[in-house]
Amino acid sequence: MPARLRSPGLGAAYALTAAALFGINGSISKVVMAAGITPPQLTFMRVLATTVIAGGVLLVTDRAQFRVTRGELARLALLGVAGLAMIQWMYSVAIARLPVGVALLFEYTAVVMVAVVAFAVFKERVHRRLWLAIAGVLAGLAVVAQVWDSHLDALGVAAGLGAAVCYAFYFLAGERGVTRRPPMAIAFWASLFATAFWALLSGWWRVEPALLTGSVSLDGALSAVVVPMWVPLLWIAVLGGFAPFTLILTSLRHISATASGIIASSEVLFAFLVAWLWLGETLAPVPLAGAAVVLIAIVVAQTARTERTPTPEVPPEVP
């Protein structure tokens, strides 16, 4: 996007809204999985909804985005499977086994990885405080996990760190992808490939129809509230999948992955707050202090990216 059309304030608003929606989505997803939907099945539903909604928007507003080259298909397939599909699955596994906020702390080490990859692969200059920030993240996570007397589920921790790797890739590939196509088009194609991937592996056909048409308690502080299962599923599909992922991509047209990553990390705070108020998930003082160290180190690491690799402007397509 030309510099004159960039709006840092608008980009920050997009990223912050996405963070809030993602933070709320963690607790809702936990309720749905407790009712019997597996992480792969939930992931399939989320990416399918994004494909349908984004595809519908493009069908009405910009049908030219359905035409892509073979080279673009390969890049979009990689973004869809290695990025979108795997982020959501690993995150679902992590929150099924860990408190929502703790799972997100591990996932958001992604923004530290973004800075490291920017330095090592894309040759961006970074400030020396990056290495101090990495040490802070590792130390903070060790305190959160209480490695000296750990009660955290090992598979949950591994899933959280796996989600971090995929999220870092999503940020970096998305940052470059939106210079070529609109965010809605990137969201559609990435979700299409993610849907195809999970259509084969999620076991969606094993979901009992009675489960989808039945009722579910919202648990925790809202345990007295019983709603049809399709209500939280609809929230997850639209406001927990399509909306925040599209907003993140849109923010990258206005601000760098550095800035977007810093703002997006506020998802951890939203998730801790919602899970505490809703599900009663809390941290003891020592792990809570470790969480604060991780968040501060994440911000420091991202501000260590001092220079963004310039990307050439793409000329407008000829009708």
CSV table of C-alpha atoms in Angstrom, one decimal:
chain,number,residue,atom,x,y,z
A,1,MET,CA,0.0,0.0,0.0
A,2,PRO,CA,1.4,3.5,-0.9
A,3,ALA,CA,2.8,5.3,2.2
A,4,ARG,CA,0.2,8.1,1.8
A,5,LEU,CA,-2.6,5.6,2.2
A,6,ARG,CA,-1.2,4.0,5.4
A,7,SER,CA,-2.8,4.8,8.7
A,8,PRO,CA,-0.8,3.6,11.7
A,9,GLY,CA,-3.7,4.4,14.0
A,10,LEU,CA,-6.1,2.4,11.9
A,11,GLY,CA,-3.6,-0.5,11.7
A,12,ALA,CA,-3.2,-0.4,15.5
A,13,ALA,CA,-7.0,-0.5,16.0
A,14,TYR,CA,-7.3,-3.5,13.7
A,15,ALA,CA,-4.7,-5.4,15.6
A,16,LEU,CA,-6.1,-4.5,19.0
A,17,THR,CA,-9.6,-5.6,18.0
A,18,ALA,CA,-8.2,-8.9,16.7
A,19,ALA,CA,-6.4,-9.4,20.0
A,20,ALA,CA,-9.6,-8.8,22.0
A,21,LEU,CA,-11.6,-11.2,19.8
A,22,PHE,CA,-8.9,-13.9,20.0
A,23,GLY,CA,-8.7,-13.4,23.8
A,24,ILE,CA,-12.4,-14.0,24.2
A,25,ASN,CA,-12.4,-16.9,21.7
A,26,GLY,CA,-10.0,-19.0,23.9
A,27,SER,CA,-12.6,-19.4,26.7
A,28,ILE,CA,-15.5,-20.0,24.3
A,29,SER,CA,-13.4,-22.7,22.5
A,30,LYS,CA,-12.7,-24.4,25.8
A,31,VAL,CA,-16.4,-24.6,26.5
A,32,VAL,CA,-17.1,-26.2,23.1
A,33,MET,CA,-14.3,-28.7,23.4
A,34,ALA,CA,-15.4,-29.7,26.9
A,35,ALA,CA,-18.8,-30.5,25.3
A,36,GLY,CA,-17.3,-33.0,22.9
A,37,ILE,CA,-15.9,-31.2,19.8
A,38,THR,CA,-12.2,-32.2,19.2
A,39,PRO,CA,-9.5,-29.6,18.5
A,40,PRO,CA,-9.1,-30.8,14.8
A,41,GLN,CA,-12.9,-30.6,14.3
A,42,LEU,CA,-13.1,-27.1,15.8
A,43,THR,CA,-10.2,-26.0,13.6
A,44,PHE,CA,-11.9,-27.3,10.5
A,45,MET,CA,-15.1,-25.4,11.4
A,46,ARG,CA,-13.2,-22.2,11.9
A,47,VAL,CA,-11.2,-22.3,8.6
A,48,LEU,CA,-14.3,-23.4,6.7
A,49,ALA,CA,-16.3,-20.5,8.0
A,50,THR,CA,-13.5,-18.1,7.0
A,51,THR,CA,-13.3,-19.6,3.5
A,52,VAL,CA,-17.1,-19.2,3.0
A,53,ILE,CA,-17.3,-15.7,4.4
A,54,ALA,CA,-14.2,-14.3,2.7
A,55,GLY,CA,-15.2,-16.0,-0.6
A,56,GLY,CA,-18.6,-14.5,-0.4
A,57,VAL,CA,-17.2,-11.0,0.1
A,58,LEU,CA,-14.8,-11.4,-2.9
A,59,LEU,CA,-17.6,-12.8,-5.1
A,60,VAL,CA,-19.5,-9.6,-4.6
A,61,THR,CA,-16.7,-7.0,-4.4
A,62,ASP,CA,-13.6,-8.3,-6.3
A,63,ARG,CA,-13.9,-11.4,-8.4
A,64,ALA,CA,-10.5,-10.8,-10.0
A,65,GLN,CA,-8.9,-12.1,-6.8
A,66,PHE,CA,-10.0,-15.7,-7.7
A,67,ARG,CA,-7.4,-15.7,-10.5
A,68,VAL,CA,-3.9,-16.6,-9.2
A,69,THR,CA,-0.8,-17.9,-10.8
A,70,ARG,CA,0.8,-21.3,-10.0
A,71,GLY,CA,3.6,-19.6,-8.0
A,72,GLU,CA,1.1,-17.7,-5.9
A,73,LEU,CA,-0.9,-20.9,-5.3
A,74,ALA,CA,2.2,-22.6,-3.8
A,75,ARG,CA,2.8,-19.6,-1.5
A,76,LEU,CA,-0.8,-19.4,-0.4
A,77,ALA,CA,-1.0,-23.1,0.2
A,78,LEU,CA,2.0,-22.9,2.5
A,79,LEU,CA,0.5,-20.0,4.3
A,80,GLY,CA,-2.8,-21.8,4.6
A,81,VAL,CA,-1.4,-25.1,5.9
A,82,ALA,CA,1.8,-24.3,7.7
A,83,GLY,CA,0.3,-21.0,9.0
A,84,LEU,CA,-3.4,-20.9,9.4
A,85,ALA,CA,-4.3,-24.6,9.7
A,86,MET,CA,-1.5,-25.5,12.1
A,87,ILE,CA,-1.8,-22.4,14.3
A,88,GLN,CA,-5.4,-23.0,15.1
A,89,TRP,CA,-5.0,-26.8,15.7
A,90,MET,CA,-2.0,-26.4,18.0
A,91,TYR,CA,-3.7,-23.6,19.9
A,92,SER,CA,-6.8,-25.7,20.4
A,93,VAL,CA,-4.7,-28.6,21.7
A,94,ALA,CA,-2.8,-26.2,24.0
A,95,ILE,CA,-5.9,-24.6,25.6
A,96,ALA,CA,-7.5,-28.0,26.0
A,97,ARG,CA,-4.5,-29.0,28.3
A,98,LEU,CA,-3.4,-25.6,29.8
A,99,PRO,CA,-5.0,-22.5,31.2
A,100,VAL,CA,-5.9,-20.2,28.3
A,101,GLY,CA,-3.5,-17.4,29.4
A,102,VAL,CA,-0.6,-19.8,29.9
A,103,ALA,CA,-1.2,-21.4,26.5
A,104,LEU,CA,-1.1,-17.9,24.9
A,105,LEU,CA,2.1,-17.0,26.7
A,106,PHE,CA,3.8,-19.9,24.9
A,107,GLU,CA,2.1,-19.1,21.6
A,108,TYR,CA,3.2,-15.4,21.7
A,109,THR,CA,6.9,-16.3,21.8
A,110,ALA,CA,6.1,-16.1,18.1
A,111,VAL,CA,6.8,-12.4,18.1
A,112,VAL,CA,10.3,-13.0,19.5
A,113,MET,CA,10.8,-15.5,16.6
A,114,VAL,CA,9.7,-12.8,14.2
A,115,ALA,CA,12.5,-10.6,15.3
A,116,VAL,CA,15.1,-13.4,15.1
A,117,VAL,CA,14.0,-14.5,11.7
A,118,ALA,CA,14.0,-10.8,10.5
A,119,PHE,CA,17.6,-10.6,11.6
A,120,ALA,CA,18.9,-14.0,10.5
A,121,VAL,CA,17.0,-14.5,7.2
A,122,PHE,CA,15.8,-11.1,5.9
A,123,LYS,CA,19.0,-9.3,7.2
A,124,GLU,CA,17.1,-6.6,9.0
A,125,ARG,CA,19.1,-4.6,11.5
A,126,VAL,CA,18.0,-5.3,15.1
A,127,HIS,CA,19.0,-3.7,18.3
A,128,ARG,CA,21.2,-5.6,20.7
A,129,ARG,CA,18.4,-5.6,23.3
A,130,LEU,CA,16.8,-8.4,21.2
A,131,TRP,CA,19.1,-10.9,22.9
A,132,LEU,CA,18.3,-9.6,26.4
A,133,ALA,CA,14.6,-9.9,25.5
A,134,ILE,CA,15.0,-13.5,24.4
A,135,ALA,CA,16.7,-14.3,27.8
A,136,GLY,CA,13.8,-12.5,29.5
A,137,VAL,CA,11.2,-14.6,27.6
A,138,LEU,CA,12.9,-17.9,28.4
A,139,ALA,CA,13.3,-17.0,32.1
A,140,GLY,CA,9.7,-15.8,32.3
A,141,LEU,CA,8.4,-18.9,30.7
A,142,ALA,CA,10.5,-21.1,33.1
A,143,VAL,CA,8.8,-19.3,36.0
A,144,VAL,CA,5.3,-19.6,34.5
A,145,ALA,CA,5.9,-23.3,33.9
A,146,GLN,CA,7.6,-23.7,37.3
A,147,VAL,CA,10.2,-26.0,35.8
A,148,TRP,CA,11.5,-26.8,39.3
A,149,ASP,CA,8.2,-28.3,40.2
A,150,SER,CA,6.2,-28.3,37.0
A,151,HIS,CA,2.5,-29.2,36.9
A,152,LEU,CA,2.0,-28.1,33.3
A,153,ASP,CA,1.0,-30.7,30.7
A,154,ALA,CA,4.0,-31.4,28.5
A,155,LEU,CA,1.9,-32.0,25.4
A,156,GLY,CA,0.1,-28.7,26.0
A,157,VAL,CA,3.4,-26.8,26.3
A,158,ALA,CA,4.7,-28.5,23.1
A,159,ALA,CA,1.5,-27.5,21.3
A,160,GLY,CA,1.8,-23.9,22.5
A,161,LEU,CA,5.4,-23.6,21.3
A,162,GLY,CA,4.4,-25.3,18.0
A,163,ALA,CA,1.6,-22.7,17.6
A,164,ALA,CA,4.3,-20.0,18.2
A,165,VAL,CA,6.4,-21.3,15.2
A,166,CYS,CA,3.4,-21.3,12.9
A,167,TYR,CA,2.2,-17.9,14.1
A,168,ALA,CA,5.7,-16.4,13.4
A,169,PHE,CA,5.5,-17.7,9.9
A,170,TYR,CA,1.9,-16.4,9.5
A,171,PHE,CA,3.1,-12.9,10.5
A,172,LEU,CA,6.1,-12.8,8.2
A,173,ALA,CA,4.4,-14.4,5.2
A,174,GLY,CA,1.3,-12.3,5.7
A,175,GLU,CA,3.4,-9.1,6.0
A,176,ARG,CA,4.8,-9.8,2.5
A,177,GLY,CA,1.6,-11.3,1.1
A,178,VAL,CA,-0.6,-8.2,1.6
A,179,THR,CA,1.8,-6.2,-0.6
A,180,ARG,CA,0.5,-8.3,-3.5
A,181,ARG,CA,-3.1,-8.9,-2.8
A,182,PRO,CA,-5.9,-7.5,-0.5
A,183,PRO,CA,-6.1,-9.0,3.0
A,184,MET,CA,-9.5,-10.5,2.1
A,185,ALA,CA,-8.0,-12.4,-0.8
A,186,ILE,CA,-5.1,-13.7,1.4
A,187,ALA,CA,-7.6,-14.7,4.0
A,188,PHE,CA,-9.8,-16.6,1.4
A,189,TRP,CA,-6.9,-18.5,-0.2
A,190,ALA,CA,-5.1,-19.4,3.0
A,191,SER,CA,-8.4,-20.6,4.6
A,192,LEU,CA,-9.3,-22.6,1.4
A,193,PHE,CA,-6.1,-24.6,1.7
A,194,ALA,CA,-6.4,-24.9,5.4
A,195,THR,CA,-10.0,-26.2,4.9
A,196,ALA,CA,-8.9,-28.8,2.4
A,197,PHE,CA,-6.2,-30.0,4.7
A,198,TRP,CA,-8.4,-30.4,7.7
A,199,ALA,CA,-11.3,-31.8,5.6
A,200,LEU,CA,-9.1,-34.9,5.2
A,201,LEU,CA,-7.7,-35.1,8.7
A,202,SER,CA,-10.2,-33.6,11.2
A,203,GLY,CA,-12.7,-36.4,11.4
A,204,TRP,CA,-15.5,-33.8,11.0
A,205,TRP,CA,-17.8,-36.7,9.8
A,206,ARG,CA,-17.6,-38.2,13.3
A,207,VAL,CA,-19.4,-35.2,15.0
A,208,GLU,CA,-22.8,-36.4,16.2
A,209,PRO,CA,-25.6,-34.3,14.7
A,210,ALA,CA,-27.3,-34.5,18.1
A,211,LEU,CA,-24.3,-32.6,19.6
A,212,LEU,CA,-24.6,-29.8,17.1
A,213,THR,CA,-28.4,-29.4,17.7
A,214,GLY,CA,-28.3,-29.9,21.4
A,215,SER,CA,-27.6,-27.5,24.2
A,216,VAL,CA,-24.5,-26.6,26.1
A,217,SER,CA,-23.8,-24.9,29.5
A,218,LEU,CA,-21.3,-22.0,29.2
A,219,ASP,CA,-19.5,-23.3,32.4
A,220,GLY,CA,-17.7,-21.3,35.1
A,221,ALA,CA,-19.4,-18.1,36.1
A,222,LEU,CA,-22.0,-18.6,33.3
A,223,SER,CA,-22.8,-22.3,34.1
A,224,ALA,CA,-26.4,-21.4,34.6
A,225,VAL,CA,-26.6,-20.1,31.0
A,226,VAL,CA,-27.5,-22.9,28.6
A,227,VAL,CA,-27.6,-22.1,24.9
A,228,PRO,CA,-27.8,-24.2,21.6
A,229,MET,CA,-24.4,-25.5,20.6
A,230,TRP,CA,-24.6,-23.6,17.3
A,231,VAL,CA,-24.4,-20.3,19.2
A,232,PRO,CA,-20.8,-20.7,20.5
A,233,LEU,CA,-19.8,-22.4,17.3
A,234,LEU,CA,-21.1,-19.5,15.3
A,235,TRP,CA,-19.2,-17.1,17.5
A,236,ILE,CA,-16.0,-19.1,17.1
A,237,ALA,CA,-16.4,-19.3,13.3
A,238,VAL,CA,-17.1,-15.7,12.7
A,239,LEU,CA,-15.7,-13.7,15.6
A,240,GLY,CA,-13.1,-16.2,16.7
A,241,GLY,CA,-11.8,-17.1,13.2
A,242,PHE,CA,-12.7,-15.0,10.2
A,243,ALA,CA,-12.8,-11.6,11.8
A,244,PRO,CA,-9.6,-11.6,13.8
A,245,PHE,CA,-7.4,-13.3,11.2
A,246,THR,CA,-8.7,-10.9,8.5
A,247,LEU,CA,-8.1,-8.0,10.9
A,248,ILE,CA,-4.5,-9.0,11.5
A,249,LEU,CA,-3.8,-9.2,7.8
A,250,THR,CA,-5.5,-5.8,7.3
A,251,SER,CA,-3.3,-4.3,10.0
A,252,LEU,CA,-0.2,-5.4,8.1
A,253,ARG,CA,-1.2,-3.0,5.3
A,254,HIS,CA,-0.9,-0.1,7.7
A,255,ILE,CA,1.8,-1.2,10.2
A,256,SER,CA,4.7,-3.6,10.1
A,257,ALA,CA,4.6,-7.1,11.6
A,258,THR,CA,6.7,-5.7,14.4
A,259,ALA,CA,4.0,-3.2,15.5
A,260,SER,CA,1.2,-5.6,14.8
A,261,GLY,CA,2.9,-8.3,16.8
A,262,ILE,CA,3.4,-6.0,19.8
A,263,ILE,CA,-0.3,-5.0,19.8
A,264,ALA,CA,-1.5,-8.5,19.1
A,265,SER,CA,0.4,-9.8,22.2
A,266,SER,CA,-2.3,-8.0,24.3
A,267,GLU,CA,-4.4,-11.0,23.4
A,268,VAL,CA,-2.7,-12.7,26.4
A,269,LEU,CA,-4.0,-10.0,28.7
A,270,PHE,CA,-7.5,-10.3,27.3
A,271,ALA,CA,-7.4,-14.1,27.6
A,272,PHE,CA,-6.2,-14.0,31.2
A,273,LEU,CA,-9.0,-11.5,32.1
A,274,VAL,CA,-11.8,-13.4,30.4
A,275,ALA,CA,-10.7,-16.8,31.6
A,276,TRP,CA,-10.4,-15.4,35.2
A,277,LEU,CA,-13.8,-13.7,35.1
A,278,TRP,CA,-15.6,-16.5,33.2
A,279,LEU,CA,-13.8,-19.8,33.9
A,280,GLY,CA,-12.2,-19.0,37.2
A,281,GLU,CA,-8.7,-19.7,35.8
A,282,THR,CA,-6.0,-18.0,37.9
A,283,LEU,CA,-2.3,-18.0,38.4
A,284,ALA,CA,-0.4,-18.0,41.7
A,285,PRO,CA,1.7,-14.9,42.4
A,286,VAL,CA,5.0,-16.5,41.2
A,287,PRO,CA,3.8,-17.7,37.8
A,288,LEU,CA,1.9,-14.4,37.4
A,289,ALA,CA,5.2,-12.5,37.9
A,290,GLY,CA,6.7,-14.7,35.2
A,291,ALA,CA,3.9,-13.9,32.9
A,292,ALA,CA,4.6,-10.2,33.3
A,293,VAL,CA,8.3,-10.8,32.5
A,294,VAL,CA,7.3,-12.6,29.3
A,295,LEU,CA,5.0,-9.9,28.1
A,296,ILE,CA,7.6,-7.1,28.8
A,297,ALA,CA,10.3,-9.2,27.0
A,298,ILE,CA,8.0,-9.7,24.0
A,299,VAL,CA,7.5,-6.0,23.6
A,300,VAL,CA,11.2,-5.3,24.0
A,301,ALA,CA,12.0,-8.0,21.4
A,302,GLN,CA,9.6,-6.6,18.8
A,303,THR,CA,10.9,-3.1,19.2
A,304,ALA,CA,14.4,-4.4,18.5
A,305,ARG,CA,13.4,-4.6,14.8
A,306,THR,CA,14.7,-1.3,13.7
A,307,GLU,CA,14.4,-1.6,10.0
A,308,ARG,CA,11.8,-3.3,7.8
A,309,THR,CA,12.9,-4.9,4.5
A,310,PRO,CA,11.4,-2.7,1.8
A,311,THR,CA,9.0,-4.4,-0.6
A,312,PRO,CA,8.3,-3.0,-4.1
A,313,GLU,CA,5.0,-1.5,-4.9
A,314,VAL,CA,2.9,-3.7,-7.2
A,315,PRO,CA,1.4,-1.7,-10.1
A,316,PRO,CA,-2.4,-1.8,-10.4
A,317,GLU,CA,-3.8,-4.7,-12.4
A,318,VAL,CA,-5.0,-3.9,-15.9
A,319,PRO,CA,-8.7,-4.7,-16.1
